[in-house]
Coordinates of C-alpha atoms and ligand atoms in Angstrom, one line a residue:
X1 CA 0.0 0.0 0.0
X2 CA 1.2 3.4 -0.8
X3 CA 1.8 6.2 2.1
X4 CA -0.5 7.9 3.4
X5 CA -1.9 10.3 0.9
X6 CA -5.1 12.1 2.7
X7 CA -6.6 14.3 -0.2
X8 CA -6.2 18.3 0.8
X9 CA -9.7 18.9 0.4
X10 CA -11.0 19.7 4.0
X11 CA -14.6 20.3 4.1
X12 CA -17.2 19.0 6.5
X13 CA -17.4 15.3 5.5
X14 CA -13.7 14.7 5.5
X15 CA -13.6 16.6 9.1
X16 CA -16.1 13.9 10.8
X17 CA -14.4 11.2 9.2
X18 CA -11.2 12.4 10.6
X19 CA -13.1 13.1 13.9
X20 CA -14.0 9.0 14.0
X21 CA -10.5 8.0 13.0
X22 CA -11.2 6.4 9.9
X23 CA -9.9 9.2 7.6
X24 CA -6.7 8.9 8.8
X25 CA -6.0 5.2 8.1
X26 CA -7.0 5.5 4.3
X27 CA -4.6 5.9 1.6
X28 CA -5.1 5.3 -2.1
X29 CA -4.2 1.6 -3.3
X30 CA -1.6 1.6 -5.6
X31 CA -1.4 -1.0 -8.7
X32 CA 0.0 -4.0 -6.4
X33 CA -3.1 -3.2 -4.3
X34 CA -5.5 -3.9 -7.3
X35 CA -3.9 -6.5 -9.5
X36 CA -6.3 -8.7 -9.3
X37 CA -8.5 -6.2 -11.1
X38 CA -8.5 -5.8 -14.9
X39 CA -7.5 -2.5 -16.3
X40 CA -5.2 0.4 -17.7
X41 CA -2.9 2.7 -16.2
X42 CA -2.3 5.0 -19.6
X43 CA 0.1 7.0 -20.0
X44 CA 3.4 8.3 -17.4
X45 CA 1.6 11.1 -15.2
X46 CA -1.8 11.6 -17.2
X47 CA -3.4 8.1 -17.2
X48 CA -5.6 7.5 -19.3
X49 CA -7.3 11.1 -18.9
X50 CA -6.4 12.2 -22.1
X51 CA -8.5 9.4 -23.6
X52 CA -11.3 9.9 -20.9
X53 CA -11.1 13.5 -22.2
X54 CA -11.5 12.5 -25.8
X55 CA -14.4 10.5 -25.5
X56 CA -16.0 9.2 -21.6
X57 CA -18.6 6.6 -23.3
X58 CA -16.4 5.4 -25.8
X59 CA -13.7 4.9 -23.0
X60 CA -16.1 3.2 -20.3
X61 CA -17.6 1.0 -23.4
X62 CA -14.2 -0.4 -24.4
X63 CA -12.9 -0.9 -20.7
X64 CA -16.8 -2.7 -19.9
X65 CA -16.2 -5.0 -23.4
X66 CA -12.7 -5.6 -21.9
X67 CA -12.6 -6.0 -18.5
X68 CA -16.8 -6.9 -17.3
X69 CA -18.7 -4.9 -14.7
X70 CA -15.3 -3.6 -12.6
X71 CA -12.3 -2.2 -13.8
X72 CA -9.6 -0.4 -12.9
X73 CA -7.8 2.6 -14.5
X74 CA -5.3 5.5 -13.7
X75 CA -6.0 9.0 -13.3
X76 CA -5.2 12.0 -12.0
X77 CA -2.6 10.4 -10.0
X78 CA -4.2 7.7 -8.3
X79 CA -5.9 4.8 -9.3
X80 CA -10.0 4.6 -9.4
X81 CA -12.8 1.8 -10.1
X82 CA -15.7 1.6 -12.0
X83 CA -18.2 -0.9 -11.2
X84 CA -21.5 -1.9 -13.4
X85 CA -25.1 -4.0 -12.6
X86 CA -28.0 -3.5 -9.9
X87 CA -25.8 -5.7 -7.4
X88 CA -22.8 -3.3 -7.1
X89 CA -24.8 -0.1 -7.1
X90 CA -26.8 -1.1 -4.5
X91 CA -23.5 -2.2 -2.9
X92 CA -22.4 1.4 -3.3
X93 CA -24.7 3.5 -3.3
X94 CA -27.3 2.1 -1.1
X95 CA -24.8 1.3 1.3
X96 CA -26.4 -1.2 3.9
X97 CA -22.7 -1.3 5.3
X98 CA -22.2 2.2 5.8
X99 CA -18.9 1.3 3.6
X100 CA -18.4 4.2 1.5
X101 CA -18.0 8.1 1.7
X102 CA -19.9 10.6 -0.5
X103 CA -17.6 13.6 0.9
X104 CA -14.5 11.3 -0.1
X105 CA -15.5 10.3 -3.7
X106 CA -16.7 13.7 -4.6
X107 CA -14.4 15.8 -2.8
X108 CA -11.4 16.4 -5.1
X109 CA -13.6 17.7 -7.1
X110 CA -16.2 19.8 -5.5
X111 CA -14.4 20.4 -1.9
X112 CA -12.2 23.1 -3.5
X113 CA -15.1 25.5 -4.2
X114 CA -17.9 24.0 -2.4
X115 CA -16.8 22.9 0.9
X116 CA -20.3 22.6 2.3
X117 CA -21.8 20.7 -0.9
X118 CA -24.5 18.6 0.6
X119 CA -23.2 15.8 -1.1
X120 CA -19.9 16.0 0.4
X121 CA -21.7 15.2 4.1
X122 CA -21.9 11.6 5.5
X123 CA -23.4 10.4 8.3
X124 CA -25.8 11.8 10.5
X125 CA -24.8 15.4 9.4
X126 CA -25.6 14.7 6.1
X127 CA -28.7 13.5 7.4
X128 CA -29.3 16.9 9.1
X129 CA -28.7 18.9 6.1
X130 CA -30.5 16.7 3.5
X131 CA -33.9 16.8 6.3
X132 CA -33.3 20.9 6.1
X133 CA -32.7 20.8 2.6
X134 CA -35.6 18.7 1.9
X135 CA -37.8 21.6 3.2
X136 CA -37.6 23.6 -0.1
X137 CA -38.2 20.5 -2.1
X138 CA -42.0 19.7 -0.1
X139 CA -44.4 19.1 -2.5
X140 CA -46.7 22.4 -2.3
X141 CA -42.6 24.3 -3.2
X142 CA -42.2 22.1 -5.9
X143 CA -45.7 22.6 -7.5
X144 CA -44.9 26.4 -7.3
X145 CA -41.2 26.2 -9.1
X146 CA -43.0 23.9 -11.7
X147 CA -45.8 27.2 -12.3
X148 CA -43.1 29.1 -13.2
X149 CA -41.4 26.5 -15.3
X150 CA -44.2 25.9 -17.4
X151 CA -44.9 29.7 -17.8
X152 CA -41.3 30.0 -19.2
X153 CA -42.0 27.2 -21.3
X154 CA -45.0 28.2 -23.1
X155 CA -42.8 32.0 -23.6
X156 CA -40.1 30.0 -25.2
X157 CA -42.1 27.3 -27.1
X158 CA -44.0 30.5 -28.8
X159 CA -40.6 31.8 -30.0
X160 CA -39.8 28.5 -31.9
X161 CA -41.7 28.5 -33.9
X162 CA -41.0 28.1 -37.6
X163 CA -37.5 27.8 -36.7
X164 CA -34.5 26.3 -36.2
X165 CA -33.5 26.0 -32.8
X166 CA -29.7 25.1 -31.1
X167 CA -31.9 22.6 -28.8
X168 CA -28.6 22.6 -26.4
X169 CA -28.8 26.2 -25.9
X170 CA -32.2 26.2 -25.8
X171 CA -32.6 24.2 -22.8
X172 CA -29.3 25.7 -20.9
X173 CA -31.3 29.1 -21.3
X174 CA -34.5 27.3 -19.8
X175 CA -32.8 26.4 -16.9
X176 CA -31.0 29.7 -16.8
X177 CA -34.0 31.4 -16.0
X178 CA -35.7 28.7 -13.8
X179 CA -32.7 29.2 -11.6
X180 CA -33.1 33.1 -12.0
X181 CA -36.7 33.1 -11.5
X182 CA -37.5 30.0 -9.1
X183 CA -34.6 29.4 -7.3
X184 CA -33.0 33.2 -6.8
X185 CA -36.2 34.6 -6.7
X186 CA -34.9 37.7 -9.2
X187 CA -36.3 38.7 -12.4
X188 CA -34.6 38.7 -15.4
X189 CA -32.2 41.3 -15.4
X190 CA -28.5 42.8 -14.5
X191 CA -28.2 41.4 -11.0
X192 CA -29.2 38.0 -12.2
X193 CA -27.1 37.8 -15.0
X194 CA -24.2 38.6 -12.8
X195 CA -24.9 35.7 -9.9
X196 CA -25.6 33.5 -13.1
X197 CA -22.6 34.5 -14.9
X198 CA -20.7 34.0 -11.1
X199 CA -21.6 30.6 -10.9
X200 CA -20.8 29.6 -14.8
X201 CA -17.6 30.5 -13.2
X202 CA -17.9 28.3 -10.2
X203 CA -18.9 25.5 -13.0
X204 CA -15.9 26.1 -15.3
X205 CA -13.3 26.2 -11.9
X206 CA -15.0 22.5 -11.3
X207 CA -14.1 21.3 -14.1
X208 CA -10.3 22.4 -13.8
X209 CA -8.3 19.5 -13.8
X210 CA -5.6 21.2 -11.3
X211 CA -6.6 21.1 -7.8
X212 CA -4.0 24.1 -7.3
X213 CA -5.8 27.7 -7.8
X214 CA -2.2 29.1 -9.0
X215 CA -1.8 26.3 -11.4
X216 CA -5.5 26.9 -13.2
X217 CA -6.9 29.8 -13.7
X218 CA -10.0 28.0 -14.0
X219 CA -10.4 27.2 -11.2
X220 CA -8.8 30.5 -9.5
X221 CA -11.5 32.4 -11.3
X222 CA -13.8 29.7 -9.6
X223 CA -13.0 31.0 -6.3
X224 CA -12.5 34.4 -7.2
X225 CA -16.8 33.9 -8.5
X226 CA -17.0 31.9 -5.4
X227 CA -16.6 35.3 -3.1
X228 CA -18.3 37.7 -5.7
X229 CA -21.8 35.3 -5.4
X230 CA -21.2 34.8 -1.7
X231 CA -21.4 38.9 -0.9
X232 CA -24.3 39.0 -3.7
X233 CA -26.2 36.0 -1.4
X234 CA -25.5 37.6 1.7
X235 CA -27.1 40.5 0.8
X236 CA -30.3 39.0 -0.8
X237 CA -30.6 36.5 2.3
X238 CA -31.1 39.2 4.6
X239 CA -33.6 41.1 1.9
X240 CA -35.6 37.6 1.8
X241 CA -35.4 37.4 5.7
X242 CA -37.0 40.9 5.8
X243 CA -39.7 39.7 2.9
X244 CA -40.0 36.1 2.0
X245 CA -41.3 35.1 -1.4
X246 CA -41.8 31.7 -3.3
X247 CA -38.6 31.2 -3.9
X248 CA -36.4 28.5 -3.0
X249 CA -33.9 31.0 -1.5
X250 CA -36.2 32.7 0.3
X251 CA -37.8 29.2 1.9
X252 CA -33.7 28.5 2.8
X253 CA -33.6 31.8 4.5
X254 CA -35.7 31.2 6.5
X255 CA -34.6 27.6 7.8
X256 CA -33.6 27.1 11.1
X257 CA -31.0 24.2 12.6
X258 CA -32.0 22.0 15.7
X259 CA -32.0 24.4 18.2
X260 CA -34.1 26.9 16.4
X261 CA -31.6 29.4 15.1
X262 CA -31.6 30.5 11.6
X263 CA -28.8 29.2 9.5
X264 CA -25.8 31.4 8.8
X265 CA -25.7 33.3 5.6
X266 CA -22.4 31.2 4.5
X267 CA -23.9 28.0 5.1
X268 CA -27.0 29.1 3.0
X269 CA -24.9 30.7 0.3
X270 CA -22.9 26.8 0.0
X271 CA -26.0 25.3 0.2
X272 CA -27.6 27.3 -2.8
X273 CA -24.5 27.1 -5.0
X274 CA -24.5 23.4 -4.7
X275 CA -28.1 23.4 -6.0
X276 CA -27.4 25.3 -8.4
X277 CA -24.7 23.1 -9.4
X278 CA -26.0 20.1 -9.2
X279 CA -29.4 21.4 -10.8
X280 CA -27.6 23.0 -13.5
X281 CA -26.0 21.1 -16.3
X282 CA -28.1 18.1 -15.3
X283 CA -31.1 19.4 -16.1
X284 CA -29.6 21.3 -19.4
X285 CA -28.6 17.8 -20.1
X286 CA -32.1 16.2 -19.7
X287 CA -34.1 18.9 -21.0
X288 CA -31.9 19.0 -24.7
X289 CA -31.8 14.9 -24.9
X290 CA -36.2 15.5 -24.2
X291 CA -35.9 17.6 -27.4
X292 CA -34.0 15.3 -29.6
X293 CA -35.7 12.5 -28.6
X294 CA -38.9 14.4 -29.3
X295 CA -37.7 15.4 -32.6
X296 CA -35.6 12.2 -33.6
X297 CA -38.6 10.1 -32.9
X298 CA -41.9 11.7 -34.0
X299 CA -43.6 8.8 -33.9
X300 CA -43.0 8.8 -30.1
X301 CA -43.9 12.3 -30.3
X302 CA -47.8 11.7 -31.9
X303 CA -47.9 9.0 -28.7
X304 CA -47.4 11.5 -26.4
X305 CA -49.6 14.0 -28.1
X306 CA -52.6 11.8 -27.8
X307 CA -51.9 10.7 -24.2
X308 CA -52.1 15.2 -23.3
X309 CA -55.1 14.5 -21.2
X310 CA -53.6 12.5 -18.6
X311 CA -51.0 15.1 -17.5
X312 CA -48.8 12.2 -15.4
X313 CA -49.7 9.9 -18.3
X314 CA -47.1 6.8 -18.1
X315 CA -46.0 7.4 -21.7
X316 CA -44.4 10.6 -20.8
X317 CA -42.3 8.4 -17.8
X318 CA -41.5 6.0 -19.9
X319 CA -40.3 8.6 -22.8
X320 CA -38.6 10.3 -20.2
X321 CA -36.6 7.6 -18.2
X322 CA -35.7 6.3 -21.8
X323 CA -33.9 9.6 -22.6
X324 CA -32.1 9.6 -19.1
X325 CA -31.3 6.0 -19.5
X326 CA -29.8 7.2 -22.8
X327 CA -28.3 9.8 -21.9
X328 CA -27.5 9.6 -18.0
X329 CA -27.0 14.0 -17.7
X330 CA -24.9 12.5 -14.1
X331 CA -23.0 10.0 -15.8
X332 CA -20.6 9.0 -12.9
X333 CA -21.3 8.7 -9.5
X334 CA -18.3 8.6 -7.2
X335 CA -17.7 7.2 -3.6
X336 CA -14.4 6.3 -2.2
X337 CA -14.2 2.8 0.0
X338 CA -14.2 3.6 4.0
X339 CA -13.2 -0.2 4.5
X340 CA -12.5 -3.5 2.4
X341 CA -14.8 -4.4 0.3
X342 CA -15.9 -6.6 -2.3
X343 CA -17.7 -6.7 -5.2
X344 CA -18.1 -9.5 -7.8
X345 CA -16.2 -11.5 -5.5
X346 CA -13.0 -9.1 -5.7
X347 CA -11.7 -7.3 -2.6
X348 CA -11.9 -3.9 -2.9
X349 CA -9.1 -2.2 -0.6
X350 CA -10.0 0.6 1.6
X351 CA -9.1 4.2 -0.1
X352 CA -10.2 3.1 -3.4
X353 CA -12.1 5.8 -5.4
X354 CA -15.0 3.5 -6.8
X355 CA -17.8 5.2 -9.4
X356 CA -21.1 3.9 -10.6
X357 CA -21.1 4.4 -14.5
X358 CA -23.5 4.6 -15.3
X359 CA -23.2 5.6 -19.0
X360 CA -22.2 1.7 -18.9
X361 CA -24.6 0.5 -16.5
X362 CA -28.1 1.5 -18.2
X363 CA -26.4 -0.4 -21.5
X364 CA -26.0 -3.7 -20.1
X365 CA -27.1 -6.1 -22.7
X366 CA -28.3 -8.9 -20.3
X367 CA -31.2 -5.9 -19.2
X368 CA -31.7 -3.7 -22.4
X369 CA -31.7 -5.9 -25.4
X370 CA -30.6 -3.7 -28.0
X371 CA -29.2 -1.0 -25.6
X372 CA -28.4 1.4 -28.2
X373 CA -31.9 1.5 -29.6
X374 CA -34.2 4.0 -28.0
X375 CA -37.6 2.9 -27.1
X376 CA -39.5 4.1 -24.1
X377 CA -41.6 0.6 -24.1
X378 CA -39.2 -0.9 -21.7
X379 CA -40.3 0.8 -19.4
X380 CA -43.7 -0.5 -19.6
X381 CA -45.0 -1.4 -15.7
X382 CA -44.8 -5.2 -16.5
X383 CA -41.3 -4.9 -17.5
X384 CA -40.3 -2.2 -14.8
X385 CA -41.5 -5.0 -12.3
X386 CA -39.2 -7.7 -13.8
X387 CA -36.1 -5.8 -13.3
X388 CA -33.7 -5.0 -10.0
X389 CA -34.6 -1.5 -8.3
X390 CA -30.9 -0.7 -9.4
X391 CA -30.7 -1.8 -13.3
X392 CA -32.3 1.6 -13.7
X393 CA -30.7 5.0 -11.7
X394 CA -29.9 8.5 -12.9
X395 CA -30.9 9.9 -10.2
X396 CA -28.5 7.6 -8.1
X397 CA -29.8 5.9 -4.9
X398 CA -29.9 5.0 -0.9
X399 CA -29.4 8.3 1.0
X400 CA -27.6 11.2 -1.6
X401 CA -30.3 10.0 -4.4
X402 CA -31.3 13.2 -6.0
X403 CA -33.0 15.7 -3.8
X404 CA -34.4 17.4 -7.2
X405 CA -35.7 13.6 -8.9
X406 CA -39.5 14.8 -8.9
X407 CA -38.7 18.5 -9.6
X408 CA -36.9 17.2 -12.5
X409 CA -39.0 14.8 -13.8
X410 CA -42.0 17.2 -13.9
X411 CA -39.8 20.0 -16.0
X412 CA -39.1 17.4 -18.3
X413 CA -42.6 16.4 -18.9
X414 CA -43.7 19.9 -18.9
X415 CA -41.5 20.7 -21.8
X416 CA -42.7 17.7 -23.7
X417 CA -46.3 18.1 -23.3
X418 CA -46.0 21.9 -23.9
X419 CA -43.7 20.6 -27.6
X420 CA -46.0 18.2 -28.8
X421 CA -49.8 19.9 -28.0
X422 CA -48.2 22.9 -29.8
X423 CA -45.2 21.7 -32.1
X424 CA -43.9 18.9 -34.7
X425 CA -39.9 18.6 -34.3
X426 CA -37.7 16.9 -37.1
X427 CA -33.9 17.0 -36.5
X428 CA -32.2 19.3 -39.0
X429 CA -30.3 17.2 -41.6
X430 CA -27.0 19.1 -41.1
X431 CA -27.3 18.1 -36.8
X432 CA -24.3 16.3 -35.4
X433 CA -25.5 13.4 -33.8
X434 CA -22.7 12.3 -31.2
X435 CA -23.0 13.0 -27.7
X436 CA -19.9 13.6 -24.9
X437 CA -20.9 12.0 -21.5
X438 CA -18.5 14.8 -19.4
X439 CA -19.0 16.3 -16.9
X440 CA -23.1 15.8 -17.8
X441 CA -24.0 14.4 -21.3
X442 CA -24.2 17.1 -24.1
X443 CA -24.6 16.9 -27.8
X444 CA -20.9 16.9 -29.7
X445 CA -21.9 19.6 -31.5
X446 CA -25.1 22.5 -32.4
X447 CA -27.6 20.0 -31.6
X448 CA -30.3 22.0 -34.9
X449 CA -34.1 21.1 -34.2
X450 CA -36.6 22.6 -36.6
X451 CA -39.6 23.6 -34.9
X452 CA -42.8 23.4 -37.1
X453 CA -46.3 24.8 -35.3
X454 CA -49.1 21.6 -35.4
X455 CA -52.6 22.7 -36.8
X456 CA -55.6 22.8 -34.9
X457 CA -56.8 19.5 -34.4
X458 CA -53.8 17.3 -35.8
Ligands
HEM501 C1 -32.4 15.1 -14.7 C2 -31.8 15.9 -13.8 C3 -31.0 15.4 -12.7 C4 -30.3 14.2 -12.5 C5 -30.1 13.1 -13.6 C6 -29.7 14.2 -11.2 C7 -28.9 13.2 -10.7 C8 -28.4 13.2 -9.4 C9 -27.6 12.1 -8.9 C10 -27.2 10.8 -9.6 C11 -27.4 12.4 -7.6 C12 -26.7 11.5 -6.6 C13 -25.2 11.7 -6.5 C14 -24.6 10.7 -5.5 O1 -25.2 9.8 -5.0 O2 -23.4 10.8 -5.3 C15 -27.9 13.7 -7.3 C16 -27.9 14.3 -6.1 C17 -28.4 15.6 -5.9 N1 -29.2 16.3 -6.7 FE1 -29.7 15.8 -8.6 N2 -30.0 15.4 -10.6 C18 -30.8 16.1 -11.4 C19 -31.4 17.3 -11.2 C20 -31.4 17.9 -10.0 C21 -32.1 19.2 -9.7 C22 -33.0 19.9 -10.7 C23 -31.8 19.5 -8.4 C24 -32.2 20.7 -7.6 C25 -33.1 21.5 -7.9 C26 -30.9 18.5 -7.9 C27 -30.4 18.5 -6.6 C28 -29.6 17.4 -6.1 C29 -29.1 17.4 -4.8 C30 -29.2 18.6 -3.7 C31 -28.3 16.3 -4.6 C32 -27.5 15.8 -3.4 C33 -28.3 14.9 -2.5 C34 -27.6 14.4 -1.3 O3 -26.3 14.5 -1.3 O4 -28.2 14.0 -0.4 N3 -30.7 17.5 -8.9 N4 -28.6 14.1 -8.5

């Protein structure tokens, strides 16, 4: 085993682990460690990252064909794990074991910027924040987010038409100003395009590959945005205290901890970034594969059109779960091993960095024949009932599984009923059509929809 190699993140998670003792004896394995595991370790100092960078899918499909549902491969530094199929995700993710660490797996990359993420929390603080959390995702919040939603919908639908549309951009500017409008509780305007254009910032700094602020300026202008939208926060938390709205900010505002204080305005302002975060690029992501889908299969589209009256229909489920199966927009989820484990019958050293893929996972041939094809039908309740509560799980699962699921799932079908009671999409003949799974799955290239207005009563 290699020496003790503690990642410099800090951050809450990593301080309660360290509290309990079992930070401290973890190190990453080295290759000795995980020979028994099939795999690569790529190039001298990059790994194999420059042919993660290149293409994610296409690199997690040839390491699956190669090396089955767990393998091994060097990046970054260290060596990491993937694992595949409903029996190792529920092994990770749902956790009976308490095993793994969220804070752990995700920390070298969020940590830096968002130290108090709430997926970097384990344990019963987790718990604490996710039941605070959970208070601006109630129900009667989420059917007012989803008013707004629809509203901007309807606005954006009615500029489509007769045109061809950069369905990518589209849907980033969608969630734009859902974030803007729902979340922030601004309107459209100067002060929200500077939080928003803060926080493209915090984005871009996660994505820096070097962990050191002087060695990317990436991520220096990250935390240099970081700051900026931290003063902007502070100053609209107390204006929300003062007079609350609808918003999700202003419902945060106003939450108070155990013993009936109100939170701090820095824990509020990490708490909001990270939703905007993780809200962000994955619901881009799922929103622009709804529109292709929508467009490359109109026959799917006419289904959907005649199932409008029954607003929760299970067509519009199945359509969308098919896209996100697709197109997972979180395609890795990442954990790192708190003890040894095992999975598929090979030990698993304590330290290891171990994701779900699940760009791999949801196109296991042995539970989607025909993985590649899309086709919402498999998602029909008989066959849902056949398969493991894993095979299926972009939202992840156990206790980080996506605070946002339902809120998500309803903007999704919002945007398709609005497109097909109003709209026939065909994809434009010059459209790219490869996707890159990184850090959420986007189209390759403009992603061109034309949008064509249906007449009455077709
Ligand atoms: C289709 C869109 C989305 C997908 C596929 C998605 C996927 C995920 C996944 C896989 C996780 C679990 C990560 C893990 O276990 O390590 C997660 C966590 C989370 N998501 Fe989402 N997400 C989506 C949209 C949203 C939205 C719209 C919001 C908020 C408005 C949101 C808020 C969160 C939060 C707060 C967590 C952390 C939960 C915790 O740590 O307890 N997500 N998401």
């Amino acid at each position: 085993m290699t020496a003790l190699a503690r990642i410099p993140t800090g951050g809450p998670a990593l301080d309660g682990l360290a509290a309990t003792g079992r930070l401290a004896r973890l190190s990453h394995p080295d290759a000795s460690d995980l020979s028994h595991i099939g795999g690569k370790r790529g190039l001298p100092l990059v790994g194999v990252m420059p042919q993660i960078l290149l293409d994610p899918a296409r690199f997690s499909a040839r390491m699956g064909a190669r090396h089955g549902r767990i393998y091994r491969f060097h990046a970054l530094g260290r060596w990491h794990l993937h694992v595949v199929g409903a029996e190792a995700l529920e092994r990770l993710l749902f956790d009976p074991a308490r095993s793994f660490s969220a804070g752990e797996g995700w920390g070298p990359l969020v940590a830096p910027l968002l130290p108090g993420a709430l997926l970097l929390r384990d344990g019963e603080e987790h718990r604490e924040h996710r039941r605070l959390m959970g208070e601006a995702f109630r129900q009667t919040a989420i059917e007012k987010y989803q008013l707004i939603f629809a509203d901007l919908v309807e606005q954006r639908i009615g500029r489509w038409q007769g045109r061809r549309i950069d369905a990518y951009e589209e849907a980033r500017r969608l969630t734009f100003e859902m974030a803007v409008l729902a979340f922030l509780g601004l309107s459209l305007g100067p002060e929200a395009d500077r939080a928003m254009a803060c926080f493209a910032r915090i984005a871009g700094g996660l994505l820096a590959i070097s962990y050191n602020p002087w060695l990317s300026l990436a991520r220096h202008r990250g935390l240099a945005a970081k700051a900026e939208l931290d003063r902007l926060l502070a100053g609209l938390v107390e204006a929300k205290r003062r007079e609350p709205g609808e918003d999700f900010l202003s419902r945060v505002s106003l939450l108070r901890d155990g013993e009936g204080a109100l939170l701090g305005t820095s824990a509020i302002s990490d708490m909001f970034i990270f939703l905007l975060v993780a809200a962000h690029d994955t619901m881009s992501s799922a929103l622009c594969s709804t529109l292709h889908f929508l467009a490359a299969h109109p026959d799917w589209a006419e289904r959907l059109h005649d199932e409008q009256a029954d607003a929760q229909g299970p067509l519009h489920a199945m359509f969308f779960k098919e896209c996100v199966r697709l197109n997972p927009p979180a395609p890795v989820v990442w954990r790192r091993a708190l003890e040894d484990v095992s999975f598929y019958g090979k030990t698993v050293p304590a330290g290891t960095m171990v994701g779900a893929n699940l760009m791999l996972h949801h196109r296991l041939e042995n539970v989607w024949p025909q993985p590649g094809r899309f086709d919402p039908s498999r998602f029909s309740p008989e066959l849902e009932r056949e398969r493991h509560r894993f095979d299926f799980a972009p939202f992840g699962g156990g206790i980080h599984k996506c605070l946002g699921m339902h809120l998500a799932q309803s903007q999704a079908h919002s945007l398709a009923r609005a497109v097909v009671a109003s709209s026939r999409l065909s994809s434009a003949s010059n459209s790219p059509q490869g996707w890159y799974a990184w850090p959420s799955c986007r189209p390759r290239g403009r992603l061109l929809i034309d949008v064509r207005r249906r007449s009455p009563g077709s």
